[in-house]
Coordinates of C-alpha atoms in Angstrom, one line a residue:
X1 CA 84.6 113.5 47.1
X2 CA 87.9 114.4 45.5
X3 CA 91.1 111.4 46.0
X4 CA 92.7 114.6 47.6
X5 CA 91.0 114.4 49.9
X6 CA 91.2 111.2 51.1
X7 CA 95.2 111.5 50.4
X8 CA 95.4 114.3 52.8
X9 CA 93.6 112.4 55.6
X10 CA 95.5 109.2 54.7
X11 CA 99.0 111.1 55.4
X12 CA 97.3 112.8 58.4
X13 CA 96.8 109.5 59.8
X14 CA 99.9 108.3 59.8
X15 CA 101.4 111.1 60.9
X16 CA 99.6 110.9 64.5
X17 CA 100.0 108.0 66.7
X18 CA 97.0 108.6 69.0
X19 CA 94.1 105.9 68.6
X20 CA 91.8 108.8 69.4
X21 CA 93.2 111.2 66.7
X22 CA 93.3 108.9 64.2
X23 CA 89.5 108.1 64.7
X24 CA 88.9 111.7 65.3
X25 CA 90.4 112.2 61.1
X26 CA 87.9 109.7 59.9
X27 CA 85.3 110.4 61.9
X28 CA 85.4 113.9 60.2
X29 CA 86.0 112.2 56.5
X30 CA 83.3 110.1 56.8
X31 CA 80.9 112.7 57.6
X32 CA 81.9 114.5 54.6
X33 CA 81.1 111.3 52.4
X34 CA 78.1 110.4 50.7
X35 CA 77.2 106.8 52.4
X36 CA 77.5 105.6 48.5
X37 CA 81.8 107.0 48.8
X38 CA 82.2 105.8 52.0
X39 CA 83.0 102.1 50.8
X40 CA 85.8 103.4 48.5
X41 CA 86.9 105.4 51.4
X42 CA 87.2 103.1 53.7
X43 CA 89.1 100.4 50.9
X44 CA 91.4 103.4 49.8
X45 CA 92.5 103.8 53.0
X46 CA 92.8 100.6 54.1
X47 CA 95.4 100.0 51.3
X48 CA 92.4 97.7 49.3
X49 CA 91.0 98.0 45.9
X50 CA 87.5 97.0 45.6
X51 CA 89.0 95.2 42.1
X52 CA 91.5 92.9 43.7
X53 CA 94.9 92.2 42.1
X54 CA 95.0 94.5 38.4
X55 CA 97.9 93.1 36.9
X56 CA 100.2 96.3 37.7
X57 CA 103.6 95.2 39.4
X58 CA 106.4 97.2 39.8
X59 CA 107.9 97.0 36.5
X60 CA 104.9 99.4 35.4
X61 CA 104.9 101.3 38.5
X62 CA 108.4 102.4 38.4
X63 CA 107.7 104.3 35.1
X64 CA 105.0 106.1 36.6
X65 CA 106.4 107.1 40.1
X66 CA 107.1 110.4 41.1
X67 CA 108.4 112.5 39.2
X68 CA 108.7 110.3 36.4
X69 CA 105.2 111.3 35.0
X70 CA 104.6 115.3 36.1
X71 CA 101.6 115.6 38.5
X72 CA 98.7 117.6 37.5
X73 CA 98.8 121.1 39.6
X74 CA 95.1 120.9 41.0
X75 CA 93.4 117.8 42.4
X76 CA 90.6 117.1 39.9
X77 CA 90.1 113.4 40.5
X78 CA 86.9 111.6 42.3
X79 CA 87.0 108.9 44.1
X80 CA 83.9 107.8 41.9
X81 CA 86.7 108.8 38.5
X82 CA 89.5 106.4 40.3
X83 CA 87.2 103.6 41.1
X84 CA 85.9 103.3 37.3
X85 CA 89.6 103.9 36.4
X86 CA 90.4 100.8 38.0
X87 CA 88.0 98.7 36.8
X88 CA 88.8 99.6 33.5
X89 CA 92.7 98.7 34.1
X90 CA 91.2 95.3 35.9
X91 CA 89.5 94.9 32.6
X92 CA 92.5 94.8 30.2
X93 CA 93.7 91.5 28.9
X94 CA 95.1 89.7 25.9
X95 CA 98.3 90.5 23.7
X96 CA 99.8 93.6 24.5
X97 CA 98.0 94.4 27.8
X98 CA 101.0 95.2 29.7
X99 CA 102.0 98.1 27.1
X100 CA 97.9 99.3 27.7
X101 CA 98.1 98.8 31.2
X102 CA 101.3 101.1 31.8
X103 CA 99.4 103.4 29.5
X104 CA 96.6 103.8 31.7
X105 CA 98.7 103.8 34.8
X106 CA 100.6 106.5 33.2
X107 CA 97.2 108.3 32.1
X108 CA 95.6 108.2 35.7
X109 CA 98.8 109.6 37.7
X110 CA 98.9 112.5 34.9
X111 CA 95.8 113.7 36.4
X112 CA 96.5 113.4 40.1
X113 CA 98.8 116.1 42.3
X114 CA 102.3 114.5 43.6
X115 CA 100.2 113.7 47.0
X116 CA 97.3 111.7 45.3
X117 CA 100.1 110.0 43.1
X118 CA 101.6 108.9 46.1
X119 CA 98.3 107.4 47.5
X120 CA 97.5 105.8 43.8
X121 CA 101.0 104.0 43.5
X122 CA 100.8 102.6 47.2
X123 CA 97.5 101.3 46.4
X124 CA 98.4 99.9 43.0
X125 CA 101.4 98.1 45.1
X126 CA 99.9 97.2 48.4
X127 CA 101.9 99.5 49.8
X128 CA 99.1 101.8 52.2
X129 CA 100.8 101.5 55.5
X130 CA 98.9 104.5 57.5
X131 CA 97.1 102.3 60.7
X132 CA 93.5 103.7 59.4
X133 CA 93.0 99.6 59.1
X134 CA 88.8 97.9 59.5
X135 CA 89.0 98.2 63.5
X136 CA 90.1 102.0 63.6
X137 CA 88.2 103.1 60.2
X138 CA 84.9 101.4 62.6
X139 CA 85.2 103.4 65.2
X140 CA 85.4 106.3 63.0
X141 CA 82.1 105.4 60.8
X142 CA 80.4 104.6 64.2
X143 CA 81.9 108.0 65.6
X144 CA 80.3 109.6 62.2
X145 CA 77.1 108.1 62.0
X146 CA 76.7 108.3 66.7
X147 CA 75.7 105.5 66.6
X148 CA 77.3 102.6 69.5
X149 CA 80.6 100.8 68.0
X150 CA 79.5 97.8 69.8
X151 CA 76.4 97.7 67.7
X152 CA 78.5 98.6 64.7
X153 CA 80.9 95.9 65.3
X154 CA 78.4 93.3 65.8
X155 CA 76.4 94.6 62.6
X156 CA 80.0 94.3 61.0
X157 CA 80.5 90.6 62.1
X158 CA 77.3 89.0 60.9
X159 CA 77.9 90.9 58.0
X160 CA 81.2 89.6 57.0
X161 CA 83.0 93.2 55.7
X162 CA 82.6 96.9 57.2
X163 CA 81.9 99.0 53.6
X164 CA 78.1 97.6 53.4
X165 CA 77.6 98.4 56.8
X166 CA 79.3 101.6 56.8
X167 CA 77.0 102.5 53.3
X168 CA 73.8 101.7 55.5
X169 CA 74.7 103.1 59.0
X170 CA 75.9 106.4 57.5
X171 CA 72.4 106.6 55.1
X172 CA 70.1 105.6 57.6
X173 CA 71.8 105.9 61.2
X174 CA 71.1 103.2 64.0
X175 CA 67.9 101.9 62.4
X176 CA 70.1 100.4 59.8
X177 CA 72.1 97.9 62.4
X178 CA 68.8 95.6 62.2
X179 CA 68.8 94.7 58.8
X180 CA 72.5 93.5 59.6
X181 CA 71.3 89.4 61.0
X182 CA 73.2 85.8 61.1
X183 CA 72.1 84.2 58.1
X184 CA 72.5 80.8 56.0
X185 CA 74.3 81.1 53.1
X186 CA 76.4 84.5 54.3
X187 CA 79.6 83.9 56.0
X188 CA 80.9 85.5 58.5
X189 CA 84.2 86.3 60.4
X190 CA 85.6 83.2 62.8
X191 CA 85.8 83.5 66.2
X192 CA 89.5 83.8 67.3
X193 CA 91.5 82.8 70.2
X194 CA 93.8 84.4 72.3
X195 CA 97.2 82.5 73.5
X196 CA 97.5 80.7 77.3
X197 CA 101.1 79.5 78.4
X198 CA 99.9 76.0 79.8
X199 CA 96.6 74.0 79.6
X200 CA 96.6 74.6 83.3
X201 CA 96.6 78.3 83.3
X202 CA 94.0 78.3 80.7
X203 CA 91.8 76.6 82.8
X204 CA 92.0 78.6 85.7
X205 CA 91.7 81.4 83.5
X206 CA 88.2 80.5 82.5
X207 CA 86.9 78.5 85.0
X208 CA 84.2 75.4 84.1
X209 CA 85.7 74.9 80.4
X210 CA 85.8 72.2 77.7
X211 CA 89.9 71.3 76.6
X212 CA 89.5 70.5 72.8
X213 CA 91.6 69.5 70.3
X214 CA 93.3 71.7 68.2
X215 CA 93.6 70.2 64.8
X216 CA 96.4 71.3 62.4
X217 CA 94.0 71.8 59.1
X218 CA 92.1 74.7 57.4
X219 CA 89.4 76.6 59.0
X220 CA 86.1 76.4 57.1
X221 CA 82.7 77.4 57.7
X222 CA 80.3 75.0 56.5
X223 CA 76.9 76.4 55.6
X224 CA 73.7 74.2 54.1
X225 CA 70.1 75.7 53.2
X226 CA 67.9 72.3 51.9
X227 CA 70.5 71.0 49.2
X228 CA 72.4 74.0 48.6
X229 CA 75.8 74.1 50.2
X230 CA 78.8 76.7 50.6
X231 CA 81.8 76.2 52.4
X232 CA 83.9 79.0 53.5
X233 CA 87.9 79.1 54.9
X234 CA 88.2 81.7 57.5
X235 CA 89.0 84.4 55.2
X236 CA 85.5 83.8 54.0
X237 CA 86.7 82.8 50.6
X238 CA 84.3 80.4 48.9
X239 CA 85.5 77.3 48.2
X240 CA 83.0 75.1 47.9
X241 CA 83.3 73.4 44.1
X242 CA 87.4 72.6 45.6
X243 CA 85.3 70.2 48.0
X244 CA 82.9 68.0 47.3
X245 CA 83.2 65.5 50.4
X246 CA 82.5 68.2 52.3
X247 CA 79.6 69.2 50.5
X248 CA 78.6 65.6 50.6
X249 CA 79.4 65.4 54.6
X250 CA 77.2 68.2 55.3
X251 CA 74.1 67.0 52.9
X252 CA 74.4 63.6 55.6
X253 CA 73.3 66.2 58.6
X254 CA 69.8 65.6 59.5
X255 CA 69.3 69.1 58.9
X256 CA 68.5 71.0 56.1
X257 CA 69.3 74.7 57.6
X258 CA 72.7 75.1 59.6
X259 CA 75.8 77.1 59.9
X260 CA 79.4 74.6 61.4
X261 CA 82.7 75.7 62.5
X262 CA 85.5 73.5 61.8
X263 CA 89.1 72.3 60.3
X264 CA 89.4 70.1 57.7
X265 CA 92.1 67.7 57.8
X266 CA 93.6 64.4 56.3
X267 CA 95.3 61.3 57.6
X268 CA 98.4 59.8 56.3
X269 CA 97.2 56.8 54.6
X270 CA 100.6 54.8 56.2
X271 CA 100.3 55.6 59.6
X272 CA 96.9 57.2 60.0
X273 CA 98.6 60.7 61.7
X274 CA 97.5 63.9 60.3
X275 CA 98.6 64.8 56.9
X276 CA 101.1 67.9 57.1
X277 CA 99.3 71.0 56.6
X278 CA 101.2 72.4 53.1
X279 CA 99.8 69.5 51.6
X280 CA 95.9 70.4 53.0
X281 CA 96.4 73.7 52.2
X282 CA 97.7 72.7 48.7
X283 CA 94.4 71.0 48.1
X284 CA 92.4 73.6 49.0
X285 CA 94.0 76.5 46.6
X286 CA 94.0 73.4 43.5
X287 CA 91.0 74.6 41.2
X288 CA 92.5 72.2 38.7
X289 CA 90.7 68.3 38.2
X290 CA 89.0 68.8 41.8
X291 CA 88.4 64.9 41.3
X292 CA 91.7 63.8 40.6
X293 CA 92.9 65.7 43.8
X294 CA 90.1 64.6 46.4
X295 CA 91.3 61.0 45.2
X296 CA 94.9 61.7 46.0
X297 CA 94.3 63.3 49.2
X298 CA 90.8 63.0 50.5
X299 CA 89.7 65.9 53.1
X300 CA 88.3 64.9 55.9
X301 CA 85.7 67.9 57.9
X302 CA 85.6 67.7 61.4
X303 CA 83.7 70.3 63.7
X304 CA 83.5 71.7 66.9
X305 CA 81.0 74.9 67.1
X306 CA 77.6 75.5 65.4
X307 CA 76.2 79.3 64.7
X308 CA 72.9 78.7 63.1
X309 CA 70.3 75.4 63.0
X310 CA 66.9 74.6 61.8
X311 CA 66.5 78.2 61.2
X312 CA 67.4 79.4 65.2
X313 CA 70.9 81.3 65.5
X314 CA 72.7 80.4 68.1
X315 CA 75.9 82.7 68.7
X316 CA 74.6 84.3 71.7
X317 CA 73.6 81.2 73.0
X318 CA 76.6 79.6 75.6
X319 CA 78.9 76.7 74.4
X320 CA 77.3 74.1 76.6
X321 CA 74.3 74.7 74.5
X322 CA 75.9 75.2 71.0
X323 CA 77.7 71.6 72.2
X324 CA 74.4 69.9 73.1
X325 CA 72.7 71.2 69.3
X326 CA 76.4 70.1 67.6
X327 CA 75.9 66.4 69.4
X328 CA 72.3 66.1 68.0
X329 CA 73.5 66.8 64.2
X330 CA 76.5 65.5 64.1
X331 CA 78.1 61.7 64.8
X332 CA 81.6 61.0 66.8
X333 CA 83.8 60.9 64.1
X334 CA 82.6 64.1 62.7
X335 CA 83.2 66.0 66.0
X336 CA 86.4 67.4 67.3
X337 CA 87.4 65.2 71.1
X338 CA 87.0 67.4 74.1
X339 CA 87.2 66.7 77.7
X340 CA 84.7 69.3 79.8
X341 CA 86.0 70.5 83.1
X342 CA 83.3 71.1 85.1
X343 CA 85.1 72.1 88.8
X344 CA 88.7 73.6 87.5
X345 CA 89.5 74.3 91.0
X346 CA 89.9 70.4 91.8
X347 CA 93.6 69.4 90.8
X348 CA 91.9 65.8 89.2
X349 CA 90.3 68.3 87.0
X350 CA 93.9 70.0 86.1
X351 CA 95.5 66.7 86.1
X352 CA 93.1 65.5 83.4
X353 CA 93.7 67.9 81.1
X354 CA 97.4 68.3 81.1
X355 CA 96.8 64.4 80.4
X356 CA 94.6 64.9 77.5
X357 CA 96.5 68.1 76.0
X358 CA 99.8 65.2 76.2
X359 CA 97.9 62.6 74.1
X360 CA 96.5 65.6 72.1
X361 CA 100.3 66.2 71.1
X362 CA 100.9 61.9 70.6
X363 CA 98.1 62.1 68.5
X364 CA 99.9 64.3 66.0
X365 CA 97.9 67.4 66.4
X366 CA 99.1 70.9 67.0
X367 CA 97.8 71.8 70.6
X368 CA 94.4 72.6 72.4
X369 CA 91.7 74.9 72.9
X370 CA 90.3 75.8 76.4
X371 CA 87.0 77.2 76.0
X372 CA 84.8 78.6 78.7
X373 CA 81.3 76.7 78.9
X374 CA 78.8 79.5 79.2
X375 CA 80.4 81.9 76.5
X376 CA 78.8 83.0 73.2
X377 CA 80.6 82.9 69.7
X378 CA 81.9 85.9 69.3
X379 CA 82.2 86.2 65.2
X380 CA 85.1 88.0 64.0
X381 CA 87.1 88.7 67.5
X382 CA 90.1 87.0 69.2
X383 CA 88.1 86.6 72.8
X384 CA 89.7 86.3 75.9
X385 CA 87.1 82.9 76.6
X386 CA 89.1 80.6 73.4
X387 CA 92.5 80.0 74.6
X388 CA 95.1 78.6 72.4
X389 CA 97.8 76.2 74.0
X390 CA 100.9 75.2 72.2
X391 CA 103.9 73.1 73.4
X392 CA 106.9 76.1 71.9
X393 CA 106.3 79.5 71.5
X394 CA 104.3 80.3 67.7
X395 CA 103.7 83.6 66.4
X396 CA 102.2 84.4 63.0
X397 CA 104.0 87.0 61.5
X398 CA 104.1 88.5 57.8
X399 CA 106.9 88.5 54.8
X400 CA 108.1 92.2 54.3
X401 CA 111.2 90.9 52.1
X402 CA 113.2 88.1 51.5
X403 CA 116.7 87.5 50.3
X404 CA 117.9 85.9 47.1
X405 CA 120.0 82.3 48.0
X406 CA 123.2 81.1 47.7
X407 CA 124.7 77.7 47.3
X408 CA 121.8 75.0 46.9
X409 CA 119.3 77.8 47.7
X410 CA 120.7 79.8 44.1
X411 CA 117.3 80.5 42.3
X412 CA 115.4 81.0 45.3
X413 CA 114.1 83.5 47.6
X414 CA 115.4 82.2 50.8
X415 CA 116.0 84.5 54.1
X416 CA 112.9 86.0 54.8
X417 CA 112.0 89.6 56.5
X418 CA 109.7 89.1 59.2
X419 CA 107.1 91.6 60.5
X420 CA 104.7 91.7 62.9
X421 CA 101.5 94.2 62.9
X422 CA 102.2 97.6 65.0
X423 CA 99.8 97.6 68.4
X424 CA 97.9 100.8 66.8
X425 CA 96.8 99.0 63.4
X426 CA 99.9 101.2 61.4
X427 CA 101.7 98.6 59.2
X428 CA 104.2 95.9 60.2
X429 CA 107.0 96.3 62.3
X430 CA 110.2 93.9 61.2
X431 CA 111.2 92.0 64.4
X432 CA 113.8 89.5 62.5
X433 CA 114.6 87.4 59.6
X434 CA 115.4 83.2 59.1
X435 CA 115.9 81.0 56.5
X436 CA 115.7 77.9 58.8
X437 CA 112.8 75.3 58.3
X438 CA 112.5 75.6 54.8
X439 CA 112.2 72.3 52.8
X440 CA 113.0 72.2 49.2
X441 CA 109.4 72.1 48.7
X442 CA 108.6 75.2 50.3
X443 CA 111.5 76.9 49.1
X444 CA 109.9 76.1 45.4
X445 CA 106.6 77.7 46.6
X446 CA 107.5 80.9 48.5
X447 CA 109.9 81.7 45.9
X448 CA 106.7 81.6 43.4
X449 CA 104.2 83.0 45.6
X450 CA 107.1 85.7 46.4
X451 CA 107.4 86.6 43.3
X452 CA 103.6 87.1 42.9
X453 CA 103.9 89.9 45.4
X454 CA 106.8 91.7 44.5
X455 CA 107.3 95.0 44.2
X456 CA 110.5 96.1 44.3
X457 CA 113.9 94.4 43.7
X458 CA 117.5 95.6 43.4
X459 CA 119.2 92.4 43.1
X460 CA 119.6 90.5 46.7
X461 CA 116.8 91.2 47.9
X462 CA 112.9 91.5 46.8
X463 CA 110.6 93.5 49.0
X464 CA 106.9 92.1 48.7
X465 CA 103.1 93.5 49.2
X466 CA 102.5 92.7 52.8
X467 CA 100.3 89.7 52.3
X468 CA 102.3 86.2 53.4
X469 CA 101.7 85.1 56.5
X470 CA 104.1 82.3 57.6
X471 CA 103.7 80.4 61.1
X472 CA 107.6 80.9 63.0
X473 CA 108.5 79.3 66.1
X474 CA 111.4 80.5 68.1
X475 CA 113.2 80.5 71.6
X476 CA 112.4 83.5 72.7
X477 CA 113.1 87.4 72.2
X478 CA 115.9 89.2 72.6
X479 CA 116.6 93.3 72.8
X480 CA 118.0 94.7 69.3
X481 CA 119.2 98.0 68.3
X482 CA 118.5 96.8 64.4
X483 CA 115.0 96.7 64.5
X484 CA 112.4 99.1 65.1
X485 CA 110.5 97.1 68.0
X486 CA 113.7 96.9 69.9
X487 CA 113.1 93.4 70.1
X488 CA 114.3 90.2 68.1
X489 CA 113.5 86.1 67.3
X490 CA 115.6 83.8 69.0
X491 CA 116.4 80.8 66.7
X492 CA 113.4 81.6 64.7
X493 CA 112.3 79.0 61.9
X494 CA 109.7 78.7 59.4
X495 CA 107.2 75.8 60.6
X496 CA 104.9 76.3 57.7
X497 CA 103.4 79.3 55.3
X498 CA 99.4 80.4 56.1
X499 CA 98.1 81.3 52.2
X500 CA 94.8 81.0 54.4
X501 CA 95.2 83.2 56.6
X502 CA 95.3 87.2 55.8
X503 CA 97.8 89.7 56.9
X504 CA 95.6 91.5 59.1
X505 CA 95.2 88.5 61.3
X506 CA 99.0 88.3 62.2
X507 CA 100.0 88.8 65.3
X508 CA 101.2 92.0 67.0
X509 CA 104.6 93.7 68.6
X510 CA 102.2 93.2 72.1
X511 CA 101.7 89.5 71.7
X512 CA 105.2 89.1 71.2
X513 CA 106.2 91.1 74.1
X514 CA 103.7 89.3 75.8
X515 CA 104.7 85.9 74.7
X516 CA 108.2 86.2 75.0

């Protein structure tokens, strides 16, 4: 398949705002793939390189944008051309790679028309914004291949990513789906929760429910097969040589075959509260003397859901149950509290667990989960039976930009752009900026991490690959002509930066609207 190609559906995509159109485009574009392309064509789209981060930043891209280097006048490039392009450009290192690296840069958009140069220099930057994002490139592969997206999605789940299980589904059809099963060693997507206003509502949401606590740490999935161990954060990232009290907590299970769900956390040695998460989430990223840094801050694993044991999975099996196999593995102190409710409707039952989301809160931890008792673990959706409760409104929302300081904040990157994802999957929609919140510590950081990801910069302020997510809290909204959503962030301020978490997991212009 020529880039073209894929360019032409890429602008197309954008260009409609209908769900169905949009899967309509790449139900057609798949069908025209060969099951080997469709991976590319689904990362290519979704603004991904199967290579990761290349080394090209915007000082080599602004030499090769349009029209500084003249396109070619036919589209001659294959997908299969620009993927081992850009594994040769991932490839270059050592004294005077930059100067190569522009070279190649240079090279490849010399051989593309102005519309594939577009797509190329978007993709180099992070810059695809067109909605054709996992969910809706799904429904297009499961539109291409008939088979049912639910079976898709599921397939899609267990798996962990959608290209393998496009490549499959579109070779082989349905049949396919079954070789797609929960297994040791594999990790796969979180469940996710949606938000509830008050412990209370939650609960009469769901019905007979367990209130747990929701700790403030880093999401990991915990996997063992005999002595072999991997531990995953939700972004399915391995971490496990970062860890090794974790690896040593779960070789203490009296099991040698399991899959856990949990946070890990750590106490302030002083007053025994829980460790602020920057520092957790410092430990986590530090590859450097992994000893040294478990001594200084020791991580402590505490779960609350199991997916797999002694060789049975168990996501389709109810909470209660999941509980009842968590309590046989696992001892108190490794477990996450929880109070059940068993008859909601009884205000003792309501009383009790506005009284235990209060001493959640005194204990130093961030809010609850309300969790029906009879549902299944979901992998990889936000499911209307987890329900999040916090004590202010919180919305996860990702850096577009951010402003260069002034006074005591010279040298940094201060006021941040704030976006949240559009409800149809099409980019991020800026719905305010702050600079409140930030510590001198996380001014150092952001400012780094900032820099890491940007792409333009005319002198006050640097735009940035769409890829921080940072946790705001605010007041509430308020209508704006200035911004796209028509909406604004009351007295928004920065309550901590989520390296963990990925930009496709912010939240959305709905959930705002709906929070607010």
């Amino acid at each position: 398949m020529l880039l073209a190609r894929v360019a032409e559906v890429s602008r197309a995509v954008a260009a409609v705002p209908a769900r169905s159109r949009k899967i309509a485009l790449l139900a057609e574009l798949f069908a025209e793939a060969t099951p080997e392309e469709s991976p590319l064509v689904i990362a290519y789209l979704s603004g991904r390189l199967p290579q990761g981060r290349i080394g090209v930043g915007w000082s080599t891209l602004k030499e090769v944008v349009p029209p500084a280097v003249p396109p070619a006048a036919a589209p001659a490039l294959t997908l299969a051309g620009v993927d081992a392009a850009m594994d040769e450009l991932a490839a270059v290192a050592g004294p005077g790679s930059q100067a190569e690296r522009t070279r190649r840069v240079r090279e490849l958009c010399a051989a593309a028309t102005t519309e594939e140069q577009e797509l190329l220099v978007r993709l180099l930057s992070g810059e695809v914004r067109q909605g054709a994002l996992d969910a809706v490139a799904l429904e297009g592969v499961a539109k291409a291949a008939a088979v049912p997206a639910t079976e898709l999605r599921r397939a899609v789940m267990l798996e962990g990513a959608l290209p393998p299980v496009a490549r499959a589904v579109l070779a082989d059809g349905r049949a396919a789906l079954d070789r797609f099963t929960l297994r040791v060693g594999r990790p796969v997507q979180p469940m996710l929760a949606h938000t509830a206003a008050s412990v209370v509502e939650a609960v009469e949401a769901l019905g007979p429910c367990v209130v747990e606590e929701k700790l403030d740490g880093i999401r990991v999935q915990v996997h063992r097969e005999g002595e072999d161990v991997w531990v995953h954060t939700r972004s399915l990232d391995d971490v496990t040589a970062r860890l090794p009290e974790v690896v040593a907590a779960a070789r203490e299970v009296p099991s040698e075959s399991f899959i856990l769900d949990g946070e890990l956390i750590a106490l302030d040695p002083g007053s025994g509260r829980p460790a602020a998460f920057q520092f957790i989430a410092g430990r986590v990223g530090s590859r450097a003397d992994v000893l040294g840094a478990q001594a200084a801050l020791p991580l402590i694993p505490v779960f609350f859901d199991v997916l797999a044991a002694d060789g049975e999975a168990l996501v389709d099996r109810p909470g209660r149950e999941r509980n009842a196999v968590l309590v046989r593995l696992l001892p108190e102190e490794r477990r996450v509290r929880r109070l059940e409710i068993t008859a909601p409707e009884d205000p003792a039952g309501r009383e009790a667990a506005e009284r235990f989301f209060a001493d959640t809160l005194a204990r130093g931890h961030e809010g609850v989960l309300v969790k029906a008792l009879d549902a299944p673990y979901v992998a990889g959706r936000r499911g209307r039976t987890w329900l999040k409760v916090k004590p202010v409104h919180t919305v996860d929302l990702v850096v577009l930009a951010a402003e260069r300081g002034s006074g005591r904040r010279t040298g940094y990157l201060s006021n941040l752009h704030l976006g949240a994802r559009a409800a149809d999957g099409g980019g991020f929609v800026m719905v305010g900026k702050t600079f409140k919140g930030l510590t001198d510590a996380m001014l150092r950081w952001q400012t780094d991490r900032l820099a890491e990801l940007a792409v333009e910069d005319d002198g006050s302020t640097v735009r940035v690959r769409p890829e921080l997510v940072v946790e705001i809290a605010y007041d509430g909204l308020q209508r704006s002509t200035r911004y796209p959503a028509g909406i604004t962030l009351r007295f928004a301020r920065v309550l901590r930066h989520r390296p963990d978490k990925p930009a496709a997991e912010a939240d959305t212009v709905d959930t705002l609207l709906g929070e607010g």
